[in-house]
């Protein structure tokens, strides 16, 4: 499948100074760097550019510093991490107002150097997609390569406006995210099951609407299932729910019924009075909840139903944890479903796709992320892609007609 995307195959990289936009927005707490999956995902791009004679300056954001310099959001702790991946290379960190002196930017660098620029969101104009700022960024390099798939849904200067001033190309991670989505999602074999969880229905409505025509089975879990249970007339005690979304939940259930899609909602749940590890936990059928109960996970009968549904499926799209997995024992629904999905994946009975910040964090905690057929690094961008939105950061990377990226949805 040809993506019509401008990639590293379309440029001579020899002696080019490359503005490489990556998404290194990874957990850093008090200088301690957490999960490095996103860094590892961009290593092939970094290596290929260097092998082909290009020189690299890495640009990323970290968190939401709101346009202010804030040491809490500094990328400095990544110097050591990069030094481990590139032992014979010196990593030069650029902080301060580096865009004011473009002539100094590459000073004292050679093919054995990688520049790491400080958090691009320390400049307030980044998130404004400011043209003047983008022009200054563009003065730092000869070409721009975007490998930050996870930021492509943002109209920010280092993602969008900069492409007005420099020839721009997709990095290998971005390219592979798109080809994988096409291969695993668009061309996913039927029967297709979607398992949607997470805290809120409001953040998943567009995803739900978009996937219904594609799937045969819809599993609903997590906090968002509570609003569906309300829509079906159950009492859910003090559980998290969005009363304003009940009519949408009803619409979605109706849409599934009309088009003969199987919907699996929790039939039993794990309840407690509060979300804490030492709290008293009870498993209840969905029609026996009392007014102080809070649902924090799906129950064993529901897990069994979902496993059966997986047995009937050839493709699984999963987004959203099935319970408040961060607090034990409410991780069981997520854990057992993930374990079964990875088992069937290993046995080549299903193809499994997942994405979403918390979903991937849950899988990583369980050590199961490598056993899915495809795990997107995309988070919010992954969800927007599923929703069928044309993301601003992608649009600018397509050849000829930017709208040609629409063929991907
Ligand atoms: P993703 O980032 O993968 O798209 P979401 O952000 O939609 O996922 O949802 C993840 C959050 O949902 C997690 O923090 C989890 O604790 C929460 N959650 C899931 N089920 C429940 C529940 N029953 N009650 C409260 N929170 C829940
Ligand atoms: Mg989330």
Short mmCIF file of C-alpha atoms and ligand atoms in Angstrom, two decimals:
data_model
loop_
_atom_site.label_atom_id
_atom_site.label_comp_id
_atom_site.label_asym_id
_atom_site.label_seq_id
_atom_site.Cartn_x
_atom_site.Cartn_y
_atom_site.Cartn_z
CA UNK A 1 0.00 0.00 0.00
CA UNK A 2 1.41 3.37 -0.97
CA UNK A 3 0.69 6.05 1.55
CA UNK A 4 1.51 9.00 -0.66
CA UNK A 5 3.42 10.31 2.31
CA UNK A 6 6.75 12.14 1.99
CA UNK A 7 9.23 9.95 3.86
CA UNK A 8 12.96 9.54 4.38
CA UNK A 9 12.99 7.74 1.01
CA UNK A 10 12.23 11.04 -0.71
CA UNK A 11 15.26 13.04 0.44
CA UNK A 12 19.02 13.01 0.18
CA UNK A 13 20.07 13.36 3.81
CA UNK A 14 23.82 13.79 3.21
CA UNK A 15 25.08 16.80 5.21
CA UNK A 16 21.54 17.96 5.94
CA UNK A 17 20.78 19.59 9.26
CA UNK A 18 17.59 17.90 10.38
CA UNK A 19 14.97 19.41 12.68
CA UNK A 20 13.66 16.10 14.04
CA UNK A 21 10.36 16.56 15.86
CA UNK A 22 9.88 13.62 18.19
CA UNK A 23 7.41 12.94 20.96
CA UNK A 24 9.52 12.32 24.03
CA UNK A 25 6.65 13.29 26.30
CA UNK A 26 7.36 10.50 28.75
CA UNK A 27 7.03 10.32 32.52
CA UNK A 28 9.88 12.18 34.29
CA UNK A 29 9.49 12.55 38.05
CA UNK A 30 12.11 14.50 40.00
CA UNK A 31 14.62 13.86 37.22
CA UNK A 32 13.90 10.12 37.14
CA UNK A 33 12.90 8.97 33.67
CA UNK A 34 10.07 6.43 33.42
CA UNK A 35 8.88 4.34 30.47
CA UNK A 36 11.10 5.00 27.42
CA UNK A 37 8.92 3.25 24.82
CA UNK A 38 8.43 6.46 22.87
CA UNK A 39 12.18 7.13 22.70
CA UNK A 40 12.85 3.58 21.57
CA UNK A 41 10.14 3.91 18.94
CA UNK A 42 12.03 6.81 17.32
CA UNK A 43 15.47 5.17 17.37
CA UNK A 44 15.13 3.72 13.83
CA UNK A 45 14.52 7.22 12.45
CA UNK A 46 17.45 8.72 14.35
CA UNK A 47 19.78 5.91 13.26
CA UNK A 48 18.72 6.04 9.62
CA UNK A 49 19.18 9.81 9.34
CA UNK A 50 22.65 9.53 10.84
CA UNK A 51 23.61 6.57 8.64
CA UNK A 52 22.61 8.58 5.60
CA UNK A 53 24.83 11.48 6.63
CA UNK A 54 22.27 13.78 8.22
CA UNK A 55 22.88 15.73 11.42
CA UNK A 56 20.15 15.71 14.03
CA UNK A 57 18.61 18.20 16.43
CA UNK A 58 15.85 16.61 18.48
CA UNK A 59 12.87 18.73 19.46
CA UNK A 60 10.08 17.56 21.75
CA UNK A 61 7.59 18.84 24.24
CA UNK A 62 7.16 17.52 27.76
CA UNK A 63 3.96 18.05 29.71
CA UNK A 64 2.15 21.36 29.76
CA UNK A 65 4.48 24.13 30.92
CA UNK A 66 2.09 26.71 29.37
CA UNK A 67 4.75 28.67 27.55
CA UNK A 68 6.93 29.24 30.63
CA UNK A 69 10.36 27.93 31.50
CA UNK A 70 9.77 25.43 34.30
CA UNK A 71 12.53 23.05 35.45
CA UNK A 72 9.87 20.47 36.32
CA UNK A 73 9.28 20.01 32.59
CA UNK A 74 12.90 20.10 31.47
CA UNK A 75 14.10 17.50 28.96
CA UNK A 76 17.57 17.57 30.54
CA UNK A 77 17.15 14.16 32.24
CA UNK A 78 16.94 12.62 28.76
CA UNK A 79 20.61 13.41 28.05
CA UNK A 80 21.69 10.36 30.07
CA UNK A 81 19.05 8.17 28.42
CA UNK A 82 20.18 9.20 24.93
CA UNK A 83 23.82 8.66 25.89
CA UNK A 84 22.92 5.05 26.70
CA UNK A 85 21.31 4.51 23.29
CA UNK A 86 24.15 6.31 21.50
CA UNK A 87 27.32 5.47 23.49
CA UNK A 88 29.83 6.93 21.02
CA UNK A 89 27.94 10.14 20.47
CA UNK A 90 27.99 13.35 22.45
CA UNK A 91 24.56 14.67 23.28
CA UNK A 92 24.58 18.45 23.27
CA UNK A 93 21.77 20.05 25.23
CA UNK A 94 20.40 23.39 24.06
CA UNK A 95 18.55 25.46 26.59
CA UNK A 96 18.06 29.18 26.93
CA UNK A 97 16.63 31.17 24.06
CA UNK A 98 18.28 29.08 21.35
CA UNK A 99 16.14 30.38 18.50
CA UNK A 100 17.62 33.88 18.76
CA UNK A 101 21.07 32.78 17.58
CA UNK A 102 20.58 30.28 14.77
CA UNK A 103 24.22 30.77 13.67
CA UNK A 104 25.40 29.34 17.02
CA UNK A 105 23.00 26.44 17.10
CA UNK A 106 25.20 23.86 15.35
CA UNK A 107 28.50 25.30 16.61
CA UNK A 108 30.98 22.64 17.78
CA UNK A 109 28.85 19.81 16.41
CA UNK A 110 29.82 17.12 13.91
CA UNK A 111 28.60 13.71 12.77
CA UNK A 112 29.28 12.37 16.28
CA UNK A 113 26.87 14.75 17.93
CA UNK A 114 23.15 14.81 18.49
CA UNK A 115 21.56 18.03 19.68
CA UNK A 116 18.72 17.75 22.18
CA UNK A 117 16.75 20.99 22.43
CA UNK A 118 14.96 21.99 25.61
CA UNK A 119 11.18 21.55 25.86
CA UNK A 120 9.73 23.36 22.85
CA UNK A 121 6.65 24.31 24.89
CA UNK A 122 8.81 26.63 27.01
CA UNK A 123 8.14 28.98 24.09
CA UNK A 124 4.55 30.18 24.33
CA UNK A 125 4.32 30.56 20.54
CA UNK A 126 4.71 26.81 20.00
CA UNK A 127 1.15 25.96 21.00
CA UNK A 128 -0.14 29.01 19.10
CA UNK A 129 1.24 27.61 15.85
CA UNK A 130 2.78 31.06 15.46
CA UNK A 131 4.16 31.74 11.99
CA UNK A 132 6.95 34.09 13.10
CA UNK A 133 8.13 31.58 15.66
CA UNK A 134 7.99 28.74 13.12
CA UNK A 135 10.10 30.82 10.74
CA UNK A 136 12.75 31.21 13.44
CA UNK A 137 12.66 27.48 14.18
CA UNK A 138 13.09 26.82 10.48
CA UNK A 139 16.31 28.89 10.47
CA UNK A 140 17.86 26.21 12.68
CA UNK A 141 17.83 23.46 10.05
CA UNK A 142 17.67 22.45 6.36
CA UNK A 143 14.76 20.05 6.58
CA UNK A 144 12.14 18.98 9.09
CA UNK A 145 11.33 15.35 9.86
CA UNK A 146 8.23 14.66 11.93
CA UNK A 147 8.33 11.43 13.92
CA UNK A 148 5.89 12.64 16.56
CA UNK A 149 2.77 10.73 15.55
CA UNK A 150 1.44 11.24 19.09
CA UNK A 151 1.43 15.03 18.57
CA UNK A 152 0.04 15.15 15.03
CA UNK A 153 -3.44 16.03 16.27
CA UNK A 154 -2.03 19.33 17.56
CA UNK A 155 -1.75 22.40 15.40
CA UNK A 156 1.53 23.53 16.90
CA UNK A 157 4.42 25.46 15.35
CA UNK A 158 6.98 22.62 15.34
CA UNK A 159 4.40 20.24 13.86
CA UNK A 160 2.47 22.38 11.37
CA UNK A 161 3.65 25.98 10.77
CA UNK A 162 7.32 25.01 10.38
CA UNK A 163 6.44 22.98 7.26
CA UNK A 164 5.69 26.26 5.46
CA UNK A 165 9.38 27.14 5.64
CA UNK A 166 11.24 23.85 5.29
CA UNK A 167 10.89 20.73 3.16
CA UNK A 168 9.11 18.30 5.48
CA UNK A 169 9.06 14.52 5.73
CA UNK A 170 7.60 11.78 7.91
CA UNK A 171 9.96 9.80 10.10
CA UNK A 172 9.85 6.01 10.22
CA UNK A 173 7.77 5.83 13.41
CA UNK A 174 5.10 8.09 11.99
CA UNK A 175 5.12 6.13 8.77
CA UNK A 176 4.88 2.81 10.58
CA UNK A 177 2.00 4.02 12.76
CA UNK A 178 0.03 4.86 9.62
CA UNK A 179 0.86 1.67 7.75
CA UNK A 180 0.06 -0.39 10.86
CA UNK A 181 -3.27 1.35 11.38
CA UNK A 182 -4.10 0.70 7.75
CA UNK A 183 -3.02 -2.91 7.89
CA UNK A 184 -4.45 -3.89 11.28
CA UNK A 185 -7.50 -1.64 11.48
CA UNK A 186 -8.72 -0.80 7.97
CA UNK A 187 -7.87 -4.24 6.66
CA UNK A 188 -8.70 -6.01 9.97
CA UNK A 189 -10.44 -9.35 9.45
CA UNK A 190 -14.04 -9.91 10.46
CA UNK A 191 -15.55 -10.69 12.93
CA UNK A 192 -14.19 -7.52 14.48
CA UNK A 193 -14.58 -6.82 18.20
CA UNK A 194 -14.09 -3.43 19.84
CA UNK A 195 -13.51 -3.25 23.57
CA UNK A 196 -13.97 0.30 24.81
CA UNK A 197 -13.39 1.32 28.41
CA UNK A 198 -11.91 4.21 30.30
CA UNK A 199 -13.29 6.75 32.66
CA UNK A 200 -15.78 8.72 30.60
CA UNK A 201 -18.20 8.11 27.77
CA UNK A 202 -17.92 11.78 26.72
CA UNK A 203 -14.30 11.31 25.58
CA UNK A 204 -15.17 8.22 23.53
CA UNK A 205 -18.47 9.11 21.82
CA UNK A 206 -16.89 9.89 18.44
CA UNK A 207 -14.85 6.69 18.57
CA UNK A 208 -17.94 4.65 19.42
CA UNK A 209 -19.99 6.19 16.61
CA UNK A 210 -17.22 5.67 14.09
CA UNK A 211 -16.49 2.03 14.89
CA UNK A 212 -20.03 0.64 15.08
CA UNK A 213 -20.41 0.16 11.29
CA UNK A 214 -17.09 -1.67 11.24
CA UNK A 215 -17.56 -4.17 14.06
CA UNK A 216 -19.71 -7.13 15.01
CA UNK A 217 -19.15 -7.09 18.76
CA UNK A 218 -18.90 -4.09 21.10
CA UNK A 219 -17.68 -4.65 24.66
CA UNK A 220 -18.12 -1.72 27.02
CA UNK A 221 -16.25 -1.57 30.32
CA UNK A 222 -14.61 0.87 32.70
CA UNK A 223 -16.30 3.87 34.25
CA UNK A 224 -18.05 4.67 30.98
CA UNK A 225 -20.07 1.44 31.19
CA UNK A 226 -21.85 2.97 34.19
CA UNK A 227 -23.62 5.54 32.01
CA UNK A 228 -24.78 2.72 29.71
CA UNK A 229 -26.07 0.82 32.76
CA UNK A 230 -28.01 3.93 33.80
CA UNK A 231 -29.40 4.11 30.25
CA UNK A 232 -30.66 0.56 30.71
CA UNK A 233 -32.41 1.52 33.94
CA UNK A 234 -30.03 -0.02 36.50
CA UNK A 235 -29.18 1.71 39.78
CA UNK A 236 -25.43 2.19 40.06
CA UNK A 237 -25.17 3.68 43.57
CA UNK A 238 -22.40 6.28 43.83
CA UNK A 239 -20.43 5.06 40.80
CA UNK A 240 -18.85 7.54 38.43
CA UNK A 241 -21.34 8.37 35.64
CA UNK A 242 -22.24 11.21 33.30
CA UNK A 243 -25.96 11.84 33.62
CA UNK A 244 -25.80 14.29 30.69
CA UNK A 245 -24.70 11.48 28.39
CA UNK A 246 -27.51 8.98 29.10
CA UNK A 247 -29.39 9.83 25.91
CA UNK A 248 -26.20 9.38 23.86
CA UNK A 249 -25.66 6.00 25.49
CA UNK A 250 -29.24 5.09 24.55
CA UNK A 251 -28.62 6.22 20.94
CA UNK A 252 -25.48 4.11 20.70
CA UNK A 253 -27.29 1.03 22.07
CA UNK A 254 -30.13 1.60 19.60
CA UNK A 255 -27.72 2.03 16.70
CA UNK A 256 -26.12 -1.32 17.62
CA UNK A 257 -29.48 -3.03 17.95
CA UNK A 258 -30.69 -1.74 14.56
CA UNK A 259 -27.57 -2.96 12.80
CA UNK A 260 -27.50 -6.30 14.64
CA UNK A 261 -24.29 -5.66 16.56
CA UNK A 262 -23.73 -7.63 19.73
CA UNK A 263 -23.20 -5.39 22.78
CA UNK A 264 -21.59 -6.70 25.95
CA UNK A 265 -22.15 -4.58 29.03
CA UNK A 266 -21.12 -5.64 32.56
CA UNK A 267 -23.46 -8.19 34.12
CA UNK A 268 -21.47 -8.25 37.36
CA UNK A 269 -19.11 -5.73 38.90
CA UNK A 270 -16.54 -5.23 41.63
CA UNK A 271 -17.82 -2.64 44.09
CA UNK A 272 -16.41 -0.85 47.11
CA UNK A 273 -17.30 2.28 49.03
CA UNK A 274 -14.04 4.00 48.14
CA UNK A 275 -11.12 3.69 45.76
CA UNK A 276 -8.30 2.49 48.02
CA UNK A 277 -6.20 -0.68 48.21
CA UNK A 278 -7.46 -1.74 51.65
CA UNK A 279 -11.10 -1.13 51.05
CA UNK A 280 -13.72 -3.89 51.47
CA UNK A 281 -14.50 -5.29 48.05
CA UNK A 282 -17.63 -7.18 46.95
CA UNK A 283 -18.62 -8.76 43.65
CA UNK A 284 -22.23 -8.03 42.82
CA UNK A 285 -24.63 -8.77 40.05
CA UNK A 286 -25.57 -5.56 38.25
CA UNK A 287 -29.12 -5.60 39.66
CA UNK A 288 -28.09 -5.78 43.33
CA UNK A 289 -26.16 -2.56 43.87
CA UNK A 290 -26.95 -0.52 46.98
CA UNK A 291 -26.84 3.24 47.19
CA UNK A 292 -23.33 3.50 48.65
CA UNK A 293 -21.73 1.13 46.14
CA UNK A 294 -19.13 2.36 43.66
CA UNK A 295 -18.23 0.25 40.63
CA UNK A 296 -14.45 0.06 40.16
CA UNK A 297 -14.08 -2.98 37.92
CA UNK A 298 -15.98 -5.55 35.88
CA UNK A 299 -16.77 -8.87 37.58
CA UNK A 300 -15.73 -12.47 36.73
CA UNK A 301 -18.93 -13.34 34.82
CA UNK A 302 -18.46 -10.30 32.60
CA UNK A 303 -14.82 -11.24 32.03
CA UNK A 304 -15.99 -14.72 30.96
CA UNK A 305 -18.48 -13.17 28.51
CA UNK A 306 -15.76 -10.97 27.04
CA UNK A 307 -13.38 -13.91 26.66
CA UNK A 308 -16.08 -15.83 24.81
CA UNK A 309 -16.59 -12.86 22.53
CA UNK A 310 -12.85 -12.82 21.83
CA UNK A 311 -13.07 -16.50 20.89
CA UNK A 312 -15.60 -15.54 18.22
CA UNK A 313 -13.46 -12.68 16.86
CA UNK A 314 -10.56 -12.36 14.44
CA UNK A 315 -9.64 -8.75 15.23
CA UNK A 316 -9.68 -6.82 18.49
CA UNK A 317 -9.48 -3.06 18.85
CA UNK A 318 -9.07 -2.14 22.51
CA UNK A 319 -9.04 1.29 24.06
CA UNK A 320 -9.63 2.19 27.69
CA UNK A 321 -8.95 0.21 30.87
CA UNK A 322 -11.87 -1.94 32.10
CA UNK A 323 -11.57 -0.75 35.69
CA UNK A 324 -9.69 1.65 37.94
CA UNK A 325 -6.61 -0.50 37.27
CA UNK A 326 -4.14 1.81 39.05
CA UNK A 327 -5.52 0.60 42.40
CA UNK A 328 -5.40 -3.10 43.22
CA UNK A 329 -7.53 -5.25 43.27
CA UNK A 330 -9.43 -3.24 40.63
CA UNK A 331 -6.91 -4.19 37.95
CA UNK A 332 -8.28 -7.70 37.51
CA UNK A 333 -10.74 -7.04 34.66
CA UNK A 334 -8.10 -5.20 32.64
CA UNK A 335 -5.44 -7.77 33.54
CA UNK A 336 -7.43 -10.88 32.67
CA UNK A 337 -8.84 -9.47 29.46
CA UNK A 338 -5.37 -8.34 28.36
CA UNK A 339 -3.86 -11.68 29.23
CA UNK A 340 -6.47 -13.56 27.21
CA UNK A 341 -6.18 -11.20 24.26
CA UNK A 342 -2.40 -11.68 24.18
CA UNK A 343 -2.78 -15.45 24.50
CA UNK A 344 -5.09 -15.56 21.45
CA UNK A 345 -2.71 -13.22 19.63
CA UNK A 346 0.23 -15.52 20.28
CA UNK A 347 -1.83 -18.47 19.06
CA UNK A 348 -2.52 -16.40 15.91
CA UNK A 349 -6.27 -16.67 16.49
CA UNK A 350 -6.74 -12.91 16.62
CA UNK A 351 -4.99 -9.74 15.58
CA UNK A 352 -4.96 -7.26 18.44
CA UNK A 353 -4.67 -3.48 18.24
CA UNK A 354 -4.50 -1.11 21.15
CA UNK A 355 -3.75 2.51 21.91
CA UNK A 356 -4.57 5.26 24.37
CA UNK A 357 -2.34 6.70 27.07
CA UNK A 358 -3.82 4.84 30.04
CA UNK A 359 -4.51 1.63 28.11
CA UNK A 360 -0.87 1.33 27.08
CA UNK A 361 0.27 2.29 30.61
CA UNK A 362 -1.92 -0.52 31.97
CA UNK A 363 -0.46 -3.04 29.52
CA UNK A 364 3.08 -1.90 30.27
CA UNK A 365 2.48 -2.34 34.01
CA UNK A 366 1.31 -5.88 33.27
CA UNK A 367 4.27 -6.51 30.97
CA UNK A 368 1.91 -7.45 28.13
CA UNK A 369 2.42 -4.59 25.66
CA UNK A 370 4.85 -6.54 23.49
CA UNK A 371 2.34 -9.34 22.97
CA UNK A 372 -0.25 -7.27 21.14
CA UNK A 373 -0.07 -7.30 17.34
CA UNK A 374 0.14 -3.52 17.34
CA UNK A 375 0.40 -0.97 20.14
CA UNK A 376 0.11 2.63 19.00
CA UNK A 377 2.36 5.25 20.59
CA UNK A 378 -0.38 7.69 19.66
CA UNK A 379 -2.57 8.22 22.74
CA UNK A 380 -4.96 11.04 21.81
CA UNK A 381 -3.72 10.99 18.19
CA UNK A 382 -4.57 7.28 17.95
CA UNK A 383 -8.13 8.03 19.11
CA UNK A 384 -8.47 10.92 16.65
CA UNK A 385 -7.29 8.67 13.84
CA UNK A 386 -9.94 6.09 14.76
CA UNK A 387 -12.49 8.92 14.86
CA UNK A 388 -11.56 9.57 11.23
CA UNK A 389 -10.25 13.08 11.72
CA UNK A 390 -7.66 14.46 9.36
CA UNK A 391 -4.96 15.54 11.74
CA UNK A 392 -3.19 18.86 11.05
CA UNK A 393 0.30 17.40 11.51
CA UNK A 394 -0.37 14.63 8.99
CA UNK A 395 -2.07 16.73 6.38
CA UNK A 396 1.11 18.71 5.76
CA UNK A 397 3.20 15.60 5.10
CA UNK A 398 1.25 14.20 2.18
CA UNK A 399 2.38 14.55 -1.41
CA UNK A 400 0.43 16.60 -3.95
CA UNK A 401 -3.01 16.84 -2.51
CA UNK A 402 -3.07 16.93 1.30
CA UNK A 403 -6.59 15.51 1.27
CA UNK A 404 -5.10 12.29 -0.05
CA UNK A 405 -4.48 11.33 3.56
CA UNK A 406 -8.25 10.87 3.76
CA UNK A 407 -7.87 7.56 1.92
CA UNK A 408 -6.45 6.25 5.14
CA UNK A 409 -9.71 6.39 7.03
P1 LIG B 1 -7.06 5.92 27.56
O1 LIG B 1 -6.05 6.94 28.05
O2 LIG B 1 -6.43 4.58 27.35
O3 LIG B 1 -7.83 6.39 26.36
P2 LIG B 1 -9.03 6.80 29.46
O4 LIG B 1 -8.25 8.04 29.69
O5 LIG B 1 -10.31 6.92 28.73
O6 LIG B 1 -8.12 5.69 28.76
O7 LIG B 1 -9.41 6.14 30.87
C1 LIG B 1 -8.46 5.69 31.79
C2 LIG B 1 -8.92 5.91 33.22
O8 LIG B 1 -10.19 5.32 33.44
C3 LIG B 1 -7.99 5.24 34.20
O9 LIG B 1 -7.35 6.25 34.96
C4 LIG B 1 -8.90 4.37 35.08
O10 LIG B 1 -8.59 4.43 36.45
C5 LIG B 1 -10.25 4.98 34.81
N1 LIG B 1 -11.34 4.04 35.08
C6 LIG B 1 -11.63 2.90 34.42
N2 LIG B 1 -12.68 2.28 34.99
C7 LIG B 1 -13.07 3.04 36.03
C8 LIG B 1 -14.11 2.95 37.01
N3 LIG B 1 -14.97 1.92 37.02
N4 LIG B 1 -14.24 3.94 37.92
C9 LIG B 1 -13.37 4.96 37.90
N5 LIG B 1 -12.36 5.12 37.02
C10 LIG B 1 -12.22 4.17 36.09
MG1 LIG B 2 -6.31 8.72 29.25
#
